mmCIF file with all atom_site columns, C-alpha atoms in Angstrom:
data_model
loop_
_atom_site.group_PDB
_atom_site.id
_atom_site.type_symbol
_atom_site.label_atom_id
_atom_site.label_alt_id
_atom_site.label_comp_id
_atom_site.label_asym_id
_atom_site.label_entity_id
_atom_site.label_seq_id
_atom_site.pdbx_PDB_ins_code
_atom_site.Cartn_x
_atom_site.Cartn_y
_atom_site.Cartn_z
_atom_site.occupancy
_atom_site.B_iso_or_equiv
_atom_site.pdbx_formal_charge
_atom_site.auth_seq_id
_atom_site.auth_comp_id
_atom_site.auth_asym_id
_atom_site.auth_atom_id
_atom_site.pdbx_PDB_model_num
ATOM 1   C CA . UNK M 1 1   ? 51.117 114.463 19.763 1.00 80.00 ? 1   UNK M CA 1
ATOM 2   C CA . UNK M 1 2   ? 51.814 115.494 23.537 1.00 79.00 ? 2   UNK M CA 1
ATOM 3   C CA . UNK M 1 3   ? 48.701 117.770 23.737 1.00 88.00 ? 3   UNK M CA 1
ATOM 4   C CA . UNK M 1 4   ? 47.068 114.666 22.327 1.00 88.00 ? 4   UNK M CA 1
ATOM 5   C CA . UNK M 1 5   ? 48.642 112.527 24.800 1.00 85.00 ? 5   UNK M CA 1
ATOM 6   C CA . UNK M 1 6   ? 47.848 114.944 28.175 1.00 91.00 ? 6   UNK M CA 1
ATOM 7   C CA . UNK M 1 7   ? 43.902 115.971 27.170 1.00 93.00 ? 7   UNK M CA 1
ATOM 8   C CA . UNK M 1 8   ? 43.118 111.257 26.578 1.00 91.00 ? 8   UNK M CA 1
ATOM 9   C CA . UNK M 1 9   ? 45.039 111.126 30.069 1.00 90.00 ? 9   UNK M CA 1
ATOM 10  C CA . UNK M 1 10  ? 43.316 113.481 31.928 1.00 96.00 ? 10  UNK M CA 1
ATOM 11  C CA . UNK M 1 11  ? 39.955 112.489 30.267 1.00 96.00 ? 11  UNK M CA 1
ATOM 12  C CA . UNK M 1 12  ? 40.489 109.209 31.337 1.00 95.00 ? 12  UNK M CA 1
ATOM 13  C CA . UNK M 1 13  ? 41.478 110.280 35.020 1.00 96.00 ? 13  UNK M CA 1
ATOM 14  C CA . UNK M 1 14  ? 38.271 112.645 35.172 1.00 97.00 ? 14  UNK M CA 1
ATOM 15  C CA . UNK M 1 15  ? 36.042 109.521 33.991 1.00 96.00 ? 15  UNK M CA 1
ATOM 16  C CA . UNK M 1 16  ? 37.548 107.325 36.519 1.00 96.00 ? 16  UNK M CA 1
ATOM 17  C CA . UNK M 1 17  ? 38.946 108.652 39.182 1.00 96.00 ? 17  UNK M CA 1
ATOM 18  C CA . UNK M 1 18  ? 36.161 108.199 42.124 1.00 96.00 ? 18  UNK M CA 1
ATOM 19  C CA . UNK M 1 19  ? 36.022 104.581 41.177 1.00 95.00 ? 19  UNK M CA 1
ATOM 20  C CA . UNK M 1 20  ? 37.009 102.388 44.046 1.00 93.00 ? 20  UNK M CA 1
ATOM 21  C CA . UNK M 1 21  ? 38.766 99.981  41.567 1.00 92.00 ? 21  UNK M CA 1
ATOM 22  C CA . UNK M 1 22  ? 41.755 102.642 41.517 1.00 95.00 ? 22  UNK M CA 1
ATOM 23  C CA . UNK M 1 23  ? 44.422 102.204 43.075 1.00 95.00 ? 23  UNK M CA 1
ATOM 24  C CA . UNK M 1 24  ? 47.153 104.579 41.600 1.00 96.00 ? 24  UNK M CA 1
ATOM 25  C CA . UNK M 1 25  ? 47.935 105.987 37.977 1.00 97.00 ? 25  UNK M CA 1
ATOM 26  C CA . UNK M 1 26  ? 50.897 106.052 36.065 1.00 96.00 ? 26  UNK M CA 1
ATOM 27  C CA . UNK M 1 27  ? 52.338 107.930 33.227 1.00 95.00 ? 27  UNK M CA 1
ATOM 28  C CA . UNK M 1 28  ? 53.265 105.561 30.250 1.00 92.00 ? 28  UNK M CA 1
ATOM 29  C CA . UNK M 1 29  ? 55.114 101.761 30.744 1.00 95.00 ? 29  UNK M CA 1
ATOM 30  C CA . UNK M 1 30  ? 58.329 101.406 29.622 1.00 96.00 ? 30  UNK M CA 1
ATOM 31  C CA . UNK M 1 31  ? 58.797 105.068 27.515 1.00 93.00 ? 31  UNK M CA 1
ATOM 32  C CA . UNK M 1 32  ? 62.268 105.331 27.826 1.00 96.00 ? 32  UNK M CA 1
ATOM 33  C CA . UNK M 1 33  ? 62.682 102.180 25.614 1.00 95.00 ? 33  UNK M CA 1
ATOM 34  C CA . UNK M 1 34  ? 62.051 104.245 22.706 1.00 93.00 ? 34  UNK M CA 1
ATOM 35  C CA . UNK M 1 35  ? 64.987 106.406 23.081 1.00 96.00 ? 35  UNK M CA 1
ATOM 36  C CA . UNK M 1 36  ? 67.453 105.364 25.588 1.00 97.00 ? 36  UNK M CA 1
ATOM 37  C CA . UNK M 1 37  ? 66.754 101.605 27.320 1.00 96.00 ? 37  UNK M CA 1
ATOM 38  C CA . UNK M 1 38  ? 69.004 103.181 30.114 1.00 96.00 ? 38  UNK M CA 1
ATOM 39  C CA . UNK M 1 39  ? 68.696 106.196 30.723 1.00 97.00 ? 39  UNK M CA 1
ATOM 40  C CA . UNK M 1 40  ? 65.339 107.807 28.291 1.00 95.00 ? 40  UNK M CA 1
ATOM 41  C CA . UNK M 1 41  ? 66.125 111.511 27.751 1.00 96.00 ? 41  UNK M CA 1
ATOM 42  C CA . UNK M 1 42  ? 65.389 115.035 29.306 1.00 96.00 ? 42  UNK M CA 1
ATOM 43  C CA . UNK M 1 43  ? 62.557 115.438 27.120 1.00 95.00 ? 43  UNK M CA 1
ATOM 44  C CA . UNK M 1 44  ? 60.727 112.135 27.379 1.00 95.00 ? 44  UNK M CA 1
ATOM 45  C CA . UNK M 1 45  ? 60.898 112.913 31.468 1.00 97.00 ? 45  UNK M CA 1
ATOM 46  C CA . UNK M 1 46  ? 59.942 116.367 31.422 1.00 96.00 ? 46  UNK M CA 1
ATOM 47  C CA . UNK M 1 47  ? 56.906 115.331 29.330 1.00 95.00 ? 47  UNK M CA 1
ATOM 48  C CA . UNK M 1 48  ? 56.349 112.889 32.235 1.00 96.00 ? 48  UNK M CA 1
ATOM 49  C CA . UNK M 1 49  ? 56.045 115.423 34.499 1.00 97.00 ? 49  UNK M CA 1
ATOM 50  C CA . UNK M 1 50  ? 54.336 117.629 32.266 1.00 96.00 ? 50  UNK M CA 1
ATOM 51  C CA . UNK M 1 51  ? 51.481 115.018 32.149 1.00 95.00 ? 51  UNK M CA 1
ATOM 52  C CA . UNK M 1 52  ? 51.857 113.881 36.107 1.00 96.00 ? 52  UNK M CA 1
ATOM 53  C CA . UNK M 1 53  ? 50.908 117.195 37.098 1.00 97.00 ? 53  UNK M CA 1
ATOM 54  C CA . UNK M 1 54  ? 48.282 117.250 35.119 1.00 97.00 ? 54  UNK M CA 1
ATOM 55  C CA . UNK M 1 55  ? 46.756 113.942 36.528 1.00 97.00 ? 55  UNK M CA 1
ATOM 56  C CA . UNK M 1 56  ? 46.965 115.074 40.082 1.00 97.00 ? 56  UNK M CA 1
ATOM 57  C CA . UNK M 1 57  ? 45.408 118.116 39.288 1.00 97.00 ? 57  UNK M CA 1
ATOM 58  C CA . UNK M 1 58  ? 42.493 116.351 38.341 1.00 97.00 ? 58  UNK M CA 1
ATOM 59  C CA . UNK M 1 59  ? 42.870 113.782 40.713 1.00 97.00 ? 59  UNK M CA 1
ATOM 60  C CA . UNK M 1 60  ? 44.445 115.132 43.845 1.00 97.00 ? 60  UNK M CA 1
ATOM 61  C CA . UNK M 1 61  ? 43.286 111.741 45.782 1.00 97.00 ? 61  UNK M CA 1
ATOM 62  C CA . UNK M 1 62  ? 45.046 109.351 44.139 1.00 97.00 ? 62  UNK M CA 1
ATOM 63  C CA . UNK M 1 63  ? 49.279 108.907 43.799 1.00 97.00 ? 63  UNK M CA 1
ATOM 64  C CA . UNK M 1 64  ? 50.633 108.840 40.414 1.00 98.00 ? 64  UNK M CA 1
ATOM 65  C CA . UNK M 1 65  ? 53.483 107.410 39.080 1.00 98.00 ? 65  UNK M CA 1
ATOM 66  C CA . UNK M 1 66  ? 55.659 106.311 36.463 1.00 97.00 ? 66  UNK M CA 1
ATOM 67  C CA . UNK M 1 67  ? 56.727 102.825 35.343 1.00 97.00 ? 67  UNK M CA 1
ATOM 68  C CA . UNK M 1 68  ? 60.370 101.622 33.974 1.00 98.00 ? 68  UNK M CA 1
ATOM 69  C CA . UNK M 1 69  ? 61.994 98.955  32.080 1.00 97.00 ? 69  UNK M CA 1
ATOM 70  C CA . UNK M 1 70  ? 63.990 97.557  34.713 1.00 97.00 ? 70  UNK M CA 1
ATOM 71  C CA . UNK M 1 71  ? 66.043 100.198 36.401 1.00 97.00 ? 71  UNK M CA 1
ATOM 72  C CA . UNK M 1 72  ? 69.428 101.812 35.650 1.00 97.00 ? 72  UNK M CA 1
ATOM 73  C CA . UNK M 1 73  ? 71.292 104.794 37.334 1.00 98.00 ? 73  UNK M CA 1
ATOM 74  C CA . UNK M 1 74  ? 71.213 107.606 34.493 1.00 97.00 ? 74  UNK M CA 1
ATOM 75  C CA . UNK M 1 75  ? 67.500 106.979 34.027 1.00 97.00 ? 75  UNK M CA 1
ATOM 76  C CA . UNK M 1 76  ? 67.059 106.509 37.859 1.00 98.00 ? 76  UNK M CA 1
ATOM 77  C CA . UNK M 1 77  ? 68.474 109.732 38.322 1.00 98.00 ? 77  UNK M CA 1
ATOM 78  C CA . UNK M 1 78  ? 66.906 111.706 36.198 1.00 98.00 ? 78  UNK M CA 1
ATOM 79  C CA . UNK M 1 79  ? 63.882 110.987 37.061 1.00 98.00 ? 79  UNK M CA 1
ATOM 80  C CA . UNK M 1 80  ? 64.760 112.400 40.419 1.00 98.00 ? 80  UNK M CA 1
ATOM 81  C CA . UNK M 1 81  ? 65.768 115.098 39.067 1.00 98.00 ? 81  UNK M CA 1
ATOM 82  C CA . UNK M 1 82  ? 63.170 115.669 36.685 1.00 98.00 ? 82  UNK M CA 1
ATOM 83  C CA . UNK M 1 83  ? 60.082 114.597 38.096 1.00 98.00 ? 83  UNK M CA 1
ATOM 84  C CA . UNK M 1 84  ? 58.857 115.751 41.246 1.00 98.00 ? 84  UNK M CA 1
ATOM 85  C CA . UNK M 1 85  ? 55.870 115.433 40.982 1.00 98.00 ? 85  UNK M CA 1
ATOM 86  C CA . UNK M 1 86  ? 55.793 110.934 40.568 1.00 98.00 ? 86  UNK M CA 1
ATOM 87  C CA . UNK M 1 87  ? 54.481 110.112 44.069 1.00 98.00 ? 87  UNK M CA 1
ATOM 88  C CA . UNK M 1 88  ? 56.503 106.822 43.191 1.00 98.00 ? 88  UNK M CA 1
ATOM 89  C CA . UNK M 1 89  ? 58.591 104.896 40.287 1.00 98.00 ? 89  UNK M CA 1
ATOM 90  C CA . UNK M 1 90  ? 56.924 101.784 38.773 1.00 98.00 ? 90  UNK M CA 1
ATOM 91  C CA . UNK M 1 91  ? 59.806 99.171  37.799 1.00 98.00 ? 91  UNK M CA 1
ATOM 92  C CA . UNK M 1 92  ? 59.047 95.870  35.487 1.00 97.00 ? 92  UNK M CA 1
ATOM 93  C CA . UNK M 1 93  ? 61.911 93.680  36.387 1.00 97.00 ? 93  UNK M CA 1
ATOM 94  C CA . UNK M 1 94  ? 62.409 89.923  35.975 1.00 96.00 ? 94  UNK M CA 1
ATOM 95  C CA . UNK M 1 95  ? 64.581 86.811  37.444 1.00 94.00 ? 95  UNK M CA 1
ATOM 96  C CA . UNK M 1 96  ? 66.972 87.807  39.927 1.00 94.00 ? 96  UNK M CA 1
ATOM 97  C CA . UNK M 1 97  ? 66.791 91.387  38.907 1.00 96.00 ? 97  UNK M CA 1
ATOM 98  C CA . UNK M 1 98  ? 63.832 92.009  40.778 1.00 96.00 ? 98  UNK M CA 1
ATOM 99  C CA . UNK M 1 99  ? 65.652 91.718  43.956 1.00 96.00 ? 99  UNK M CA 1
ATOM 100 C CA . UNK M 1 100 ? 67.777 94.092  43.728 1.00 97.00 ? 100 UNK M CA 1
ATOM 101 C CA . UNK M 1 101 ? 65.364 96.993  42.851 1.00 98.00 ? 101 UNK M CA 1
ATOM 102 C CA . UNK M 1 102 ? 65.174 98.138  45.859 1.00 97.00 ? 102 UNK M CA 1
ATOM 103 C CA . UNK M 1 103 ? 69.063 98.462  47.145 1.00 97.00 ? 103 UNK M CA 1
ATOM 104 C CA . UNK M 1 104 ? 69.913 100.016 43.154 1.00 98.00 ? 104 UNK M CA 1
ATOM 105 C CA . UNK M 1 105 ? 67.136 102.538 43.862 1.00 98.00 ? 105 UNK M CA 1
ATOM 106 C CA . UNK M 1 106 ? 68.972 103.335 47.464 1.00 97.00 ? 106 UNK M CA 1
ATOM 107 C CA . UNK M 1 107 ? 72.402 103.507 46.170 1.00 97.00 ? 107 UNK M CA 1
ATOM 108 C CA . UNK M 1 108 ? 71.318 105.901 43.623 1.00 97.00 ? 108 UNK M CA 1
ATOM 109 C CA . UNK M 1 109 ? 69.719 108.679 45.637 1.00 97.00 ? 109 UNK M CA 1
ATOM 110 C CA . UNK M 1 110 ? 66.174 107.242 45.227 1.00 98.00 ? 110 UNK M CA 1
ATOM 111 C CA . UNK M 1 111 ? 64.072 108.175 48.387 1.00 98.00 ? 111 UNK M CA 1
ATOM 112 C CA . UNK M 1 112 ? 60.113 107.666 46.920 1.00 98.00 ? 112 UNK M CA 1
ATOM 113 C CA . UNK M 1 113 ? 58.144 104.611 47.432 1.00 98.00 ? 113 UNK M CA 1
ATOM 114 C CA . UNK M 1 114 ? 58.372 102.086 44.591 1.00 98.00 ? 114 UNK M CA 1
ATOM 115 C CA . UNK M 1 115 ? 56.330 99.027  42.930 1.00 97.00 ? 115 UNK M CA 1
ATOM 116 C CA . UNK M 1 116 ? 57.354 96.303  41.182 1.00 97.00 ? 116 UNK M CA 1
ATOM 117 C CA . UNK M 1 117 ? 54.288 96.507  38.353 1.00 96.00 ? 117 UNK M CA 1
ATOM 118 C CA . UNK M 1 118 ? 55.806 93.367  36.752 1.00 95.00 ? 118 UNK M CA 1
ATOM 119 C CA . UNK M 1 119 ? 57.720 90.349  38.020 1.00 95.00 ? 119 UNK M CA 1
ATOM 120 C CA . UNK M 1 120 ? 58.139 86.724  37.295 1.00 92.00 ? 120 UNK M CA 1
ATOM 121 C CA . UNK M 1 121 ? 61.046 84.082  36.013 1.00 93.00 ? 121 UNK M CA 1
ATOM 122 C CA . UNK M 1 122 ? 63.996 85.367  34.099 1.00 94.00 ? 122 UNK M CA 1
ATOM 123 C CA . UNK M 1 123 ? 62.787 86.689  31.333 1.00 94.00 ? 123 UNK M CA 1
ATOM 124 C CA . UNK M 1 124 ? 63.387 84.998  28.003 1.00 93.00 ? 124 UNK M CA 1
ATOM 125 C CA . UNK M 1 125 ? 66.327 88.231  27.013 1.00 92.00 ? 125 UNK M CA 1
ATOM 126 C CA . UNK M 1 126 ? 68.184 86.528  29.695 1.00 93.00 ? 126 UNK M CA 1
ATOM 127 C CA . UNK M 1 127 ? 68.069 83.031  29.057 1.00 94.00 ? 127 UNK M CA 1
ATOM 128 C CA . UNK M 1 128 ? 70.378 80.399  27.674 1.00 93.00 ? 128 UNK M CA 1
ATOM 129 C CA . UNK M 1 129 ? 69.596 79.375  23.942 1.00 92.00 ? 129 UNK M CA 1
ATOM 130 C CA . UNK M 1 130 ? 69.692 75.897  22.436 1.00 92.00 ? 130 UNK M CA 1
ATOM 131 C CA . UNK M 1 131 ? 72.275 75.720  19.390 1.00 93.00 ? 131 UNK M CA 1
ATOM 132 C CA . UNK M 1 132 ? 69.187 75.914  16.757 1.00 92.00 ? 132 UNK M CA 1
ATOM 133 C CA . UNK M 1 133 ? 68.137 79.350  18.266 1.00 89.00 ? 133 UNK M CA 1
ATOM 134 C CA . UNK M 1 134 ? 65.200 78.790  21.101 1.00 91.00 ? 134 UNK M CA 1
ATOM 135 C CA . UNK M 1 135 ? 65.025 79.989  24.192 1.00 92.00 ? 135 UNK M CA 1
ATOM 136 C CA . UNK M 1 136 ? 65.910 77.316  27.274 1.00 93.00 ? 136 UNK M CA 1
ATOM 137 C CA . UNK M 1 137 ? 62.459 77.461  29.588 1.00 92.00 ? 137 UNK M CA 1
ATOM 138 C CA . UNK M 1 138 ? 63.018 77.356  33.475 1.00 91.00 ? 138 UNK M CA 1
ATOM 139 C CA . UNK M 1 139 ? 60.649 74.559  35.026 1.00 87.00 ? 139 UNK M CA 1
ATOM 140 C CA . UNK M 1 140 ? 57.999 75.709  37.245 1.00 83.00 ? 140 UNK M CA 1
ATOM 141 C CA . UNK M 1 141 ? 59.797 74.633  39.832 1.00 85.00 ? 141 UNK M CA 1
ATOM 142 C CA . UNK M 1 142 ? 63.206 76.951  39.080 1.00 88.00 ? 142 UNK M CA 1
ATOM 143 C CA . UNK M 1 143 ? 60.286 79.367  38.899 1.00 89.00 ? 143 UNK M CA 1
ATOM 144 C CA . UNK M 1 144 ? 57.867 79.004  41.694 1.00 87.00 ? 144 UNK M CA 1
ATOM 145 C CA . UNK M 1 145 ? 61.104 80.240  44.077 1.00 89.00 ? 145 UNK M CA 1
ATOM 146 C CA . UNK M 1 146 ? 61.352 83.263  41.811 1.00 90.00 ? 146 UNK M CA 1
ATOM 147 C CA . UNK M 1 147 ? 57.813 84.156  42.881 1.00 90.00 ? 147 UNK M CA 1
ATOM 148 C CA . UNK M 1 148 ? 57.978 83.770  45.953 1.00 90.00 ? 148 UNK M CA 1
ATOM 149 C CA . UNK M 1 149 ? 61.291 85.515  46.307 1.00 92.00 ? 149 UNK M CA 1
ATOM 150 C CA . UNK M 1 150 ? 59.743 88.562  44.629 1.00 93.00 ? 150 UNK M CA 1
ATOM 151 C CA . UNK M 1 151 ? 57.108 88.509  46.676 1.00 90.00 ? 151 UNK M CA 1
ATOM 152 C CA . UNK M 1 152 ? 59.302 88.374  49.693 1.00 92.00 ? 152 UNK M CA 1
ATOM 153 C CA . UNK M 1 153 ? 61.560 91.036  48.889 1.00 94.00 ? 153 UNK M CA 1
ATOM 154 C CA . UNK M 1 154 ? 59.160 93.641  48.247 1.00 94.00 ? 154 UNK M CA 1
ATOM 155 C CA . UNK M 1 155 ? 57.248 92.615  51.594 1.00 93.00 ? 155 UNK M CA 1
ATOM 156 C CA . UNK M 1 156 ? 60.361 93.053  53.858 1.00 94.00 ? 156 UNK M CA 1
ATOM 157 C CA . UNK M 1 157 ? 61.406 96.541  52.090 1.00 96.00 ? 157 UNK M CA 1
ATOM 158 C CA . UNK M 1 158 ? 59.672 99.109  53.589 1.00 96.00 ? 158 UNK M CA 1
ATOM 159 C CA . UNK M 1 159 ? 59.511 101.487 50.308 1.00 97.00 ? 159 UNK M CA 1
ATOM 160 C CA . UNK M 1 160 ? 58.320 99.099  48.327 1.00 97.00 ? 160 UNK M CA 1
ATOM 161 C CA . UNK M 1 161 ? 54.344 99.261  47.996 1.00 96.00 ? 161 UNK M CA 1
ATOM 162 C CA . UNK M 1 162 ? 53.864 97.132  45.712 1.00 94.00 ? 162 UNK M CA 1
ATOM 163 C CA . UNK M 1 163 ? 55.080 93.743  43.610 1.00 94.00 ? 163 UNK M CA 1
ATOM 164 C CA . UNK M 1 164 ? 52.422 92.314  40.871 1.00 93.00 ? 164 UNK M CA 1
ATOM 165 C CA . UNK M 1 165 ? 53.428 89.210  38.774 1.00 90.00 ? 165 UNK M CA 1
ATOM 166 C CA . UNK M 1 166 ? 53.175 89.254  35.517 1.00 90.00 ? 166 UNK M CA 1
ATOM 167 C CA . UNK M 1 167 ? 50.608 88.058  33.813 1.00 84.00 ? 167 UNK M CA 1
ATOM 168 C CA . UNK M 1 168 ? 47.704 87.460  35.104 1.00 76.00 ? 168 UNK M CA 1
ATOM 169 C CA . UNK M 1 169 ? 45.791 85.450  32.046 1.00 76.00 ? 169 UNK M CA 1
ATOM 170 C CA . UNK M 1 170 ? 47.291 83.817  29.112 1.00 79.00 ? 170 UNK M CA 1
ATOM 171 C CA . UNK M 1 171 ? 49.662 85.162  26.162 1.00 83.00 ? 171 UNK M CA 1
ATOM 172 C CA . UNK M 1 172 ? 51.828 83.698  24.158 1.00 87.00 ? 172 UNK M CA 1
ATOM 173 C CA . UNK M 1 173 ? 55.150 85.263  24.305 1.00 89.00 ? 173 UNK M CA 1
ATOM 174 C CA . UNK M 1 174 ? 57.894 83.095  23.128 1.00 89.00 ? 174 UNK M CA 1
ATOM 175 C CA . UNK M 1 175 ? 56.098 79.890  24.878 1.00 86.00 ? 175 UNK M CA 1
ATOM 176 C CA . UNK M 1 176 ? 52.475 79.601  25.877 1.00 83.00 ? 176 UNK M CA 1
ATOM 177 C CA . UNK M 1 177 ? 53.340 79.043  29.662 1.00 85.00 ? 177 UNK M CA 1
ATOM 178 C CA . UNK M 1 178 ? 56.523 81.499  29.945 1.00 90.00 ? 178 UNK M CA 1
ATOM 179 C CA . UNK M 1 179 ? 55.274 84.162  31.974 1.00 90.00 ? 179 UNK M CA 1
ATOM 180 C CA . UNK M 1 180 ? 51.453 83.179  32.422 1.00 84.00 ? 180 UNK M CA 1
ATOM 181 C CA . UNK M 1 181 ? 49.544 82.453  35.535 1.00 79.00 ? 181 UNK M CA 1
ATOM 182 C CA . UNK M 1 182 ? 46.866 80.464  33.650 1.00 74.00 ? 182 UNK M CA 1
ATOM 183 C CA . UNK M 1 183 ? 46.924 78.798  30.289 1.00 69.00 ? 183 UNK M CA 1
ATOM 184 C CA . UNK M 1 184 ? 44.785 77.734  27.712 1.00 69.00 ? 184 UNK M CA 1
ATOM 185 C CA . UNK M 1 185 ? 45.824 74.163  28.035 1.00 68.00 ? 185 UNK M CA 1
ATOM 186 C CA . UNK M 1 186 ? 43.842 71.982  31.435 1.00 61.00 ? 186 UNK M CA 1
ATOM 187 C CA . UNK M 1 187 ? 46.615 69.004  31.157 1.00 59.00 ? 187 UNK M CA 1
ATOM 188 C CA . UNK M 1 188 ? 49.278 71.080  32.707 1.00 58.00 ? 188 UNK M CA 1
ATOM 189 C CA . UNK M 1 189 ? 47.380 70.616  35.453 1.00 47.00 ? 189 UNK M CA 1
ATOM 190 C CA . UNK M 1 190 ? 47.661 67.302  36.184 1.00 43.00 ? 190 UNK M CA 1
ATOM 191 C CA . UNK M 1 191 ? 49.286 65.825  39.303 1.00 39.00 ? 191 UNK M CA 1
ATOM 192 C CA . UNK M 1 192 ? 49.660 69.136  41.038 1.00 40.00 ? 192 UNK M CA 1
ATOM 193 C CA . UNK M 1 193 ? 48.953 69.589  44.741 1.00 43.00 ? 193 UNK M CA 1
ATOM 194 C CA . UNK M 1 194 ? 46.279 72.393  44.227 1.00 45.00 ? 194 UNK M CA 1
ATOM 195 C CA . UNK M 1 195 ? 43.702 71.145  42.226 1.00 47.00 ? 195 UNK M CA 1
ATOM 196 C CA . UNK M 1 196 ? 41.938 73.593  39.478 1.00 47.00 ? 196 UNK M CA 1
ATOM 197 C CA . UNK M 1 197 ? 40.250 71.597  36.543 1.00 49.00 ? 197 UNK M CA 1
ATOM 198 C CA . UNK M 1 198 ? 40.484 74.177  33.825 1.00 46.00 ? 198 UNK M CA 1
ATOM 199 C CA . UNK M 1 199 ? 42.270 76.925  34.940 1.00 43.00 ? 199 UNK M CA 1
ATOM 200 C CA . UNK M 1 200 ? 45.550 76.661  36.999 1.00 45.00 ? 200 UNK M CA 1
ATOM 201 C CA . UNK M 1 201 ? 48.724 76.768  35.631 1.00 44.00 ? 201 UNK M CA 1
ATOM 202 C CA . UNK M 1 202 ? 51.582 74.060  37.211 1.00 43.00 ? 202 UNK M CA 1
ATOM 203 C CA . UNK M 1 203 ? 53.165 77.406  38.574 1.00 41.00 ? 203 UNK M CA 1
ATOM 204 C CA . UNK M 1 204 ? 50.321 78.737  39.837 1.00 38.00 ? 204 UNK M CA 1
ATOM 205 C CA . UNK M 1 205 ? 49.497 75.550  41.206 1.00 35.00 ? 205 UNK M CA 1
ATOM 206 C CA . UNK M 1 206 ? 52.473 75.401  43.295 1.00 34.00 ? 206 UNK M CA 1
ATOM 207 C CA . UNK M 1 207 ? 52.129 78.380  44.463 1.00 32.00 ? 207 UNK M CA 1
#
């Protein structure tokens, strides 16, 4: 399976890497939430690196990186420890979590750049339930200061090179306007200060 894994990664670098449209690449989303949601395991990290160094030596022009499930000292750590080679650590984090990314990192010995691949409202894991089982929805405006908090925070930290909301299009994932920028549905829309006929969601709106 690995030797699978590292020959479709580096065949995918080597087919894309002198596009302009690339930014970075990173090394799986989320891996260690097959293991260990905490802390992953020596042998899901060393593969990591295994594969990292790989990429940049097909790609020496371009950082690479890896991308967590929120953030947490053991795996934090070991990823110091573990992988050198990750020009930085990738970190989906919701809510109020995002914000304090950056300091956790700090107290835990991290000294590499970091990104914030996904942000947005408190995530629906974290959210009050009704007492016939569904999730209680923050407004767009409880979330709109989430955003721009995010946002914020990554701006004013000085290792932080990155912070991209999640998601840019439309899913449905426990409501059809949860974590989505646009929507399927133009009457959510209505009566917002930034107008966009058949596109916008209200959060994006008041944005």
């Amino acid at each position: 399976f690995w030797m699978s894994a590292r020959e479709n990664y580096v065949a995918g670098v080597r087919k894309y890497k002198n596009s302009p449209a690339i930014l970075w690449w990173t090394v799986g989303n989320e891996m260690e939430l097959e293991v260990n949601p905490s802390a992953g395991n020596d042998c899901v990290w060393k593969r990591v690196e295994w594969i990292a160094q790989a990429v940049k030596e097909e790609d020496p022009n371009h950082p690479v990186g890896t991308c967590l499930a929120g953030v947490a000292k053991p795996k934090v750590t070991s990823i110091d420890e573990l992988c050198p080679s990750l020009d930085f650590v990738g970190v989906n984090s919701y809510g109020d979590d995002a914000l304090h990314v950056g300091p956790q990192l700090r107290e835990w010995g991290w000294t590499r750049p970091f990104a914030l691949l996904e942000f947005g409202p408190r995530g629906h894991w974290a959210s009050p339930m009704t007492e016939f089982g569904s999730y209680v929805e923050e407004s767009s405006t409880e979330k709109v200061p989430r955003y721009n908090n995010t946002c914020y925070s990554c701006y004013e930290d000085e290792l932080c090179i990155g912070a991209f909301a999640f998601v840019w299009g439309w899913k449905w994932e426990k409501t059809g306007t949860w974590y989505n920028l646009f929507n399927e549905w133009t009457a959510v829309t209505e009566n917002v200060t930034v107008p966009c006929p058949d596109c916008e969601s209200e959060v994006m709106a008041a944005l």
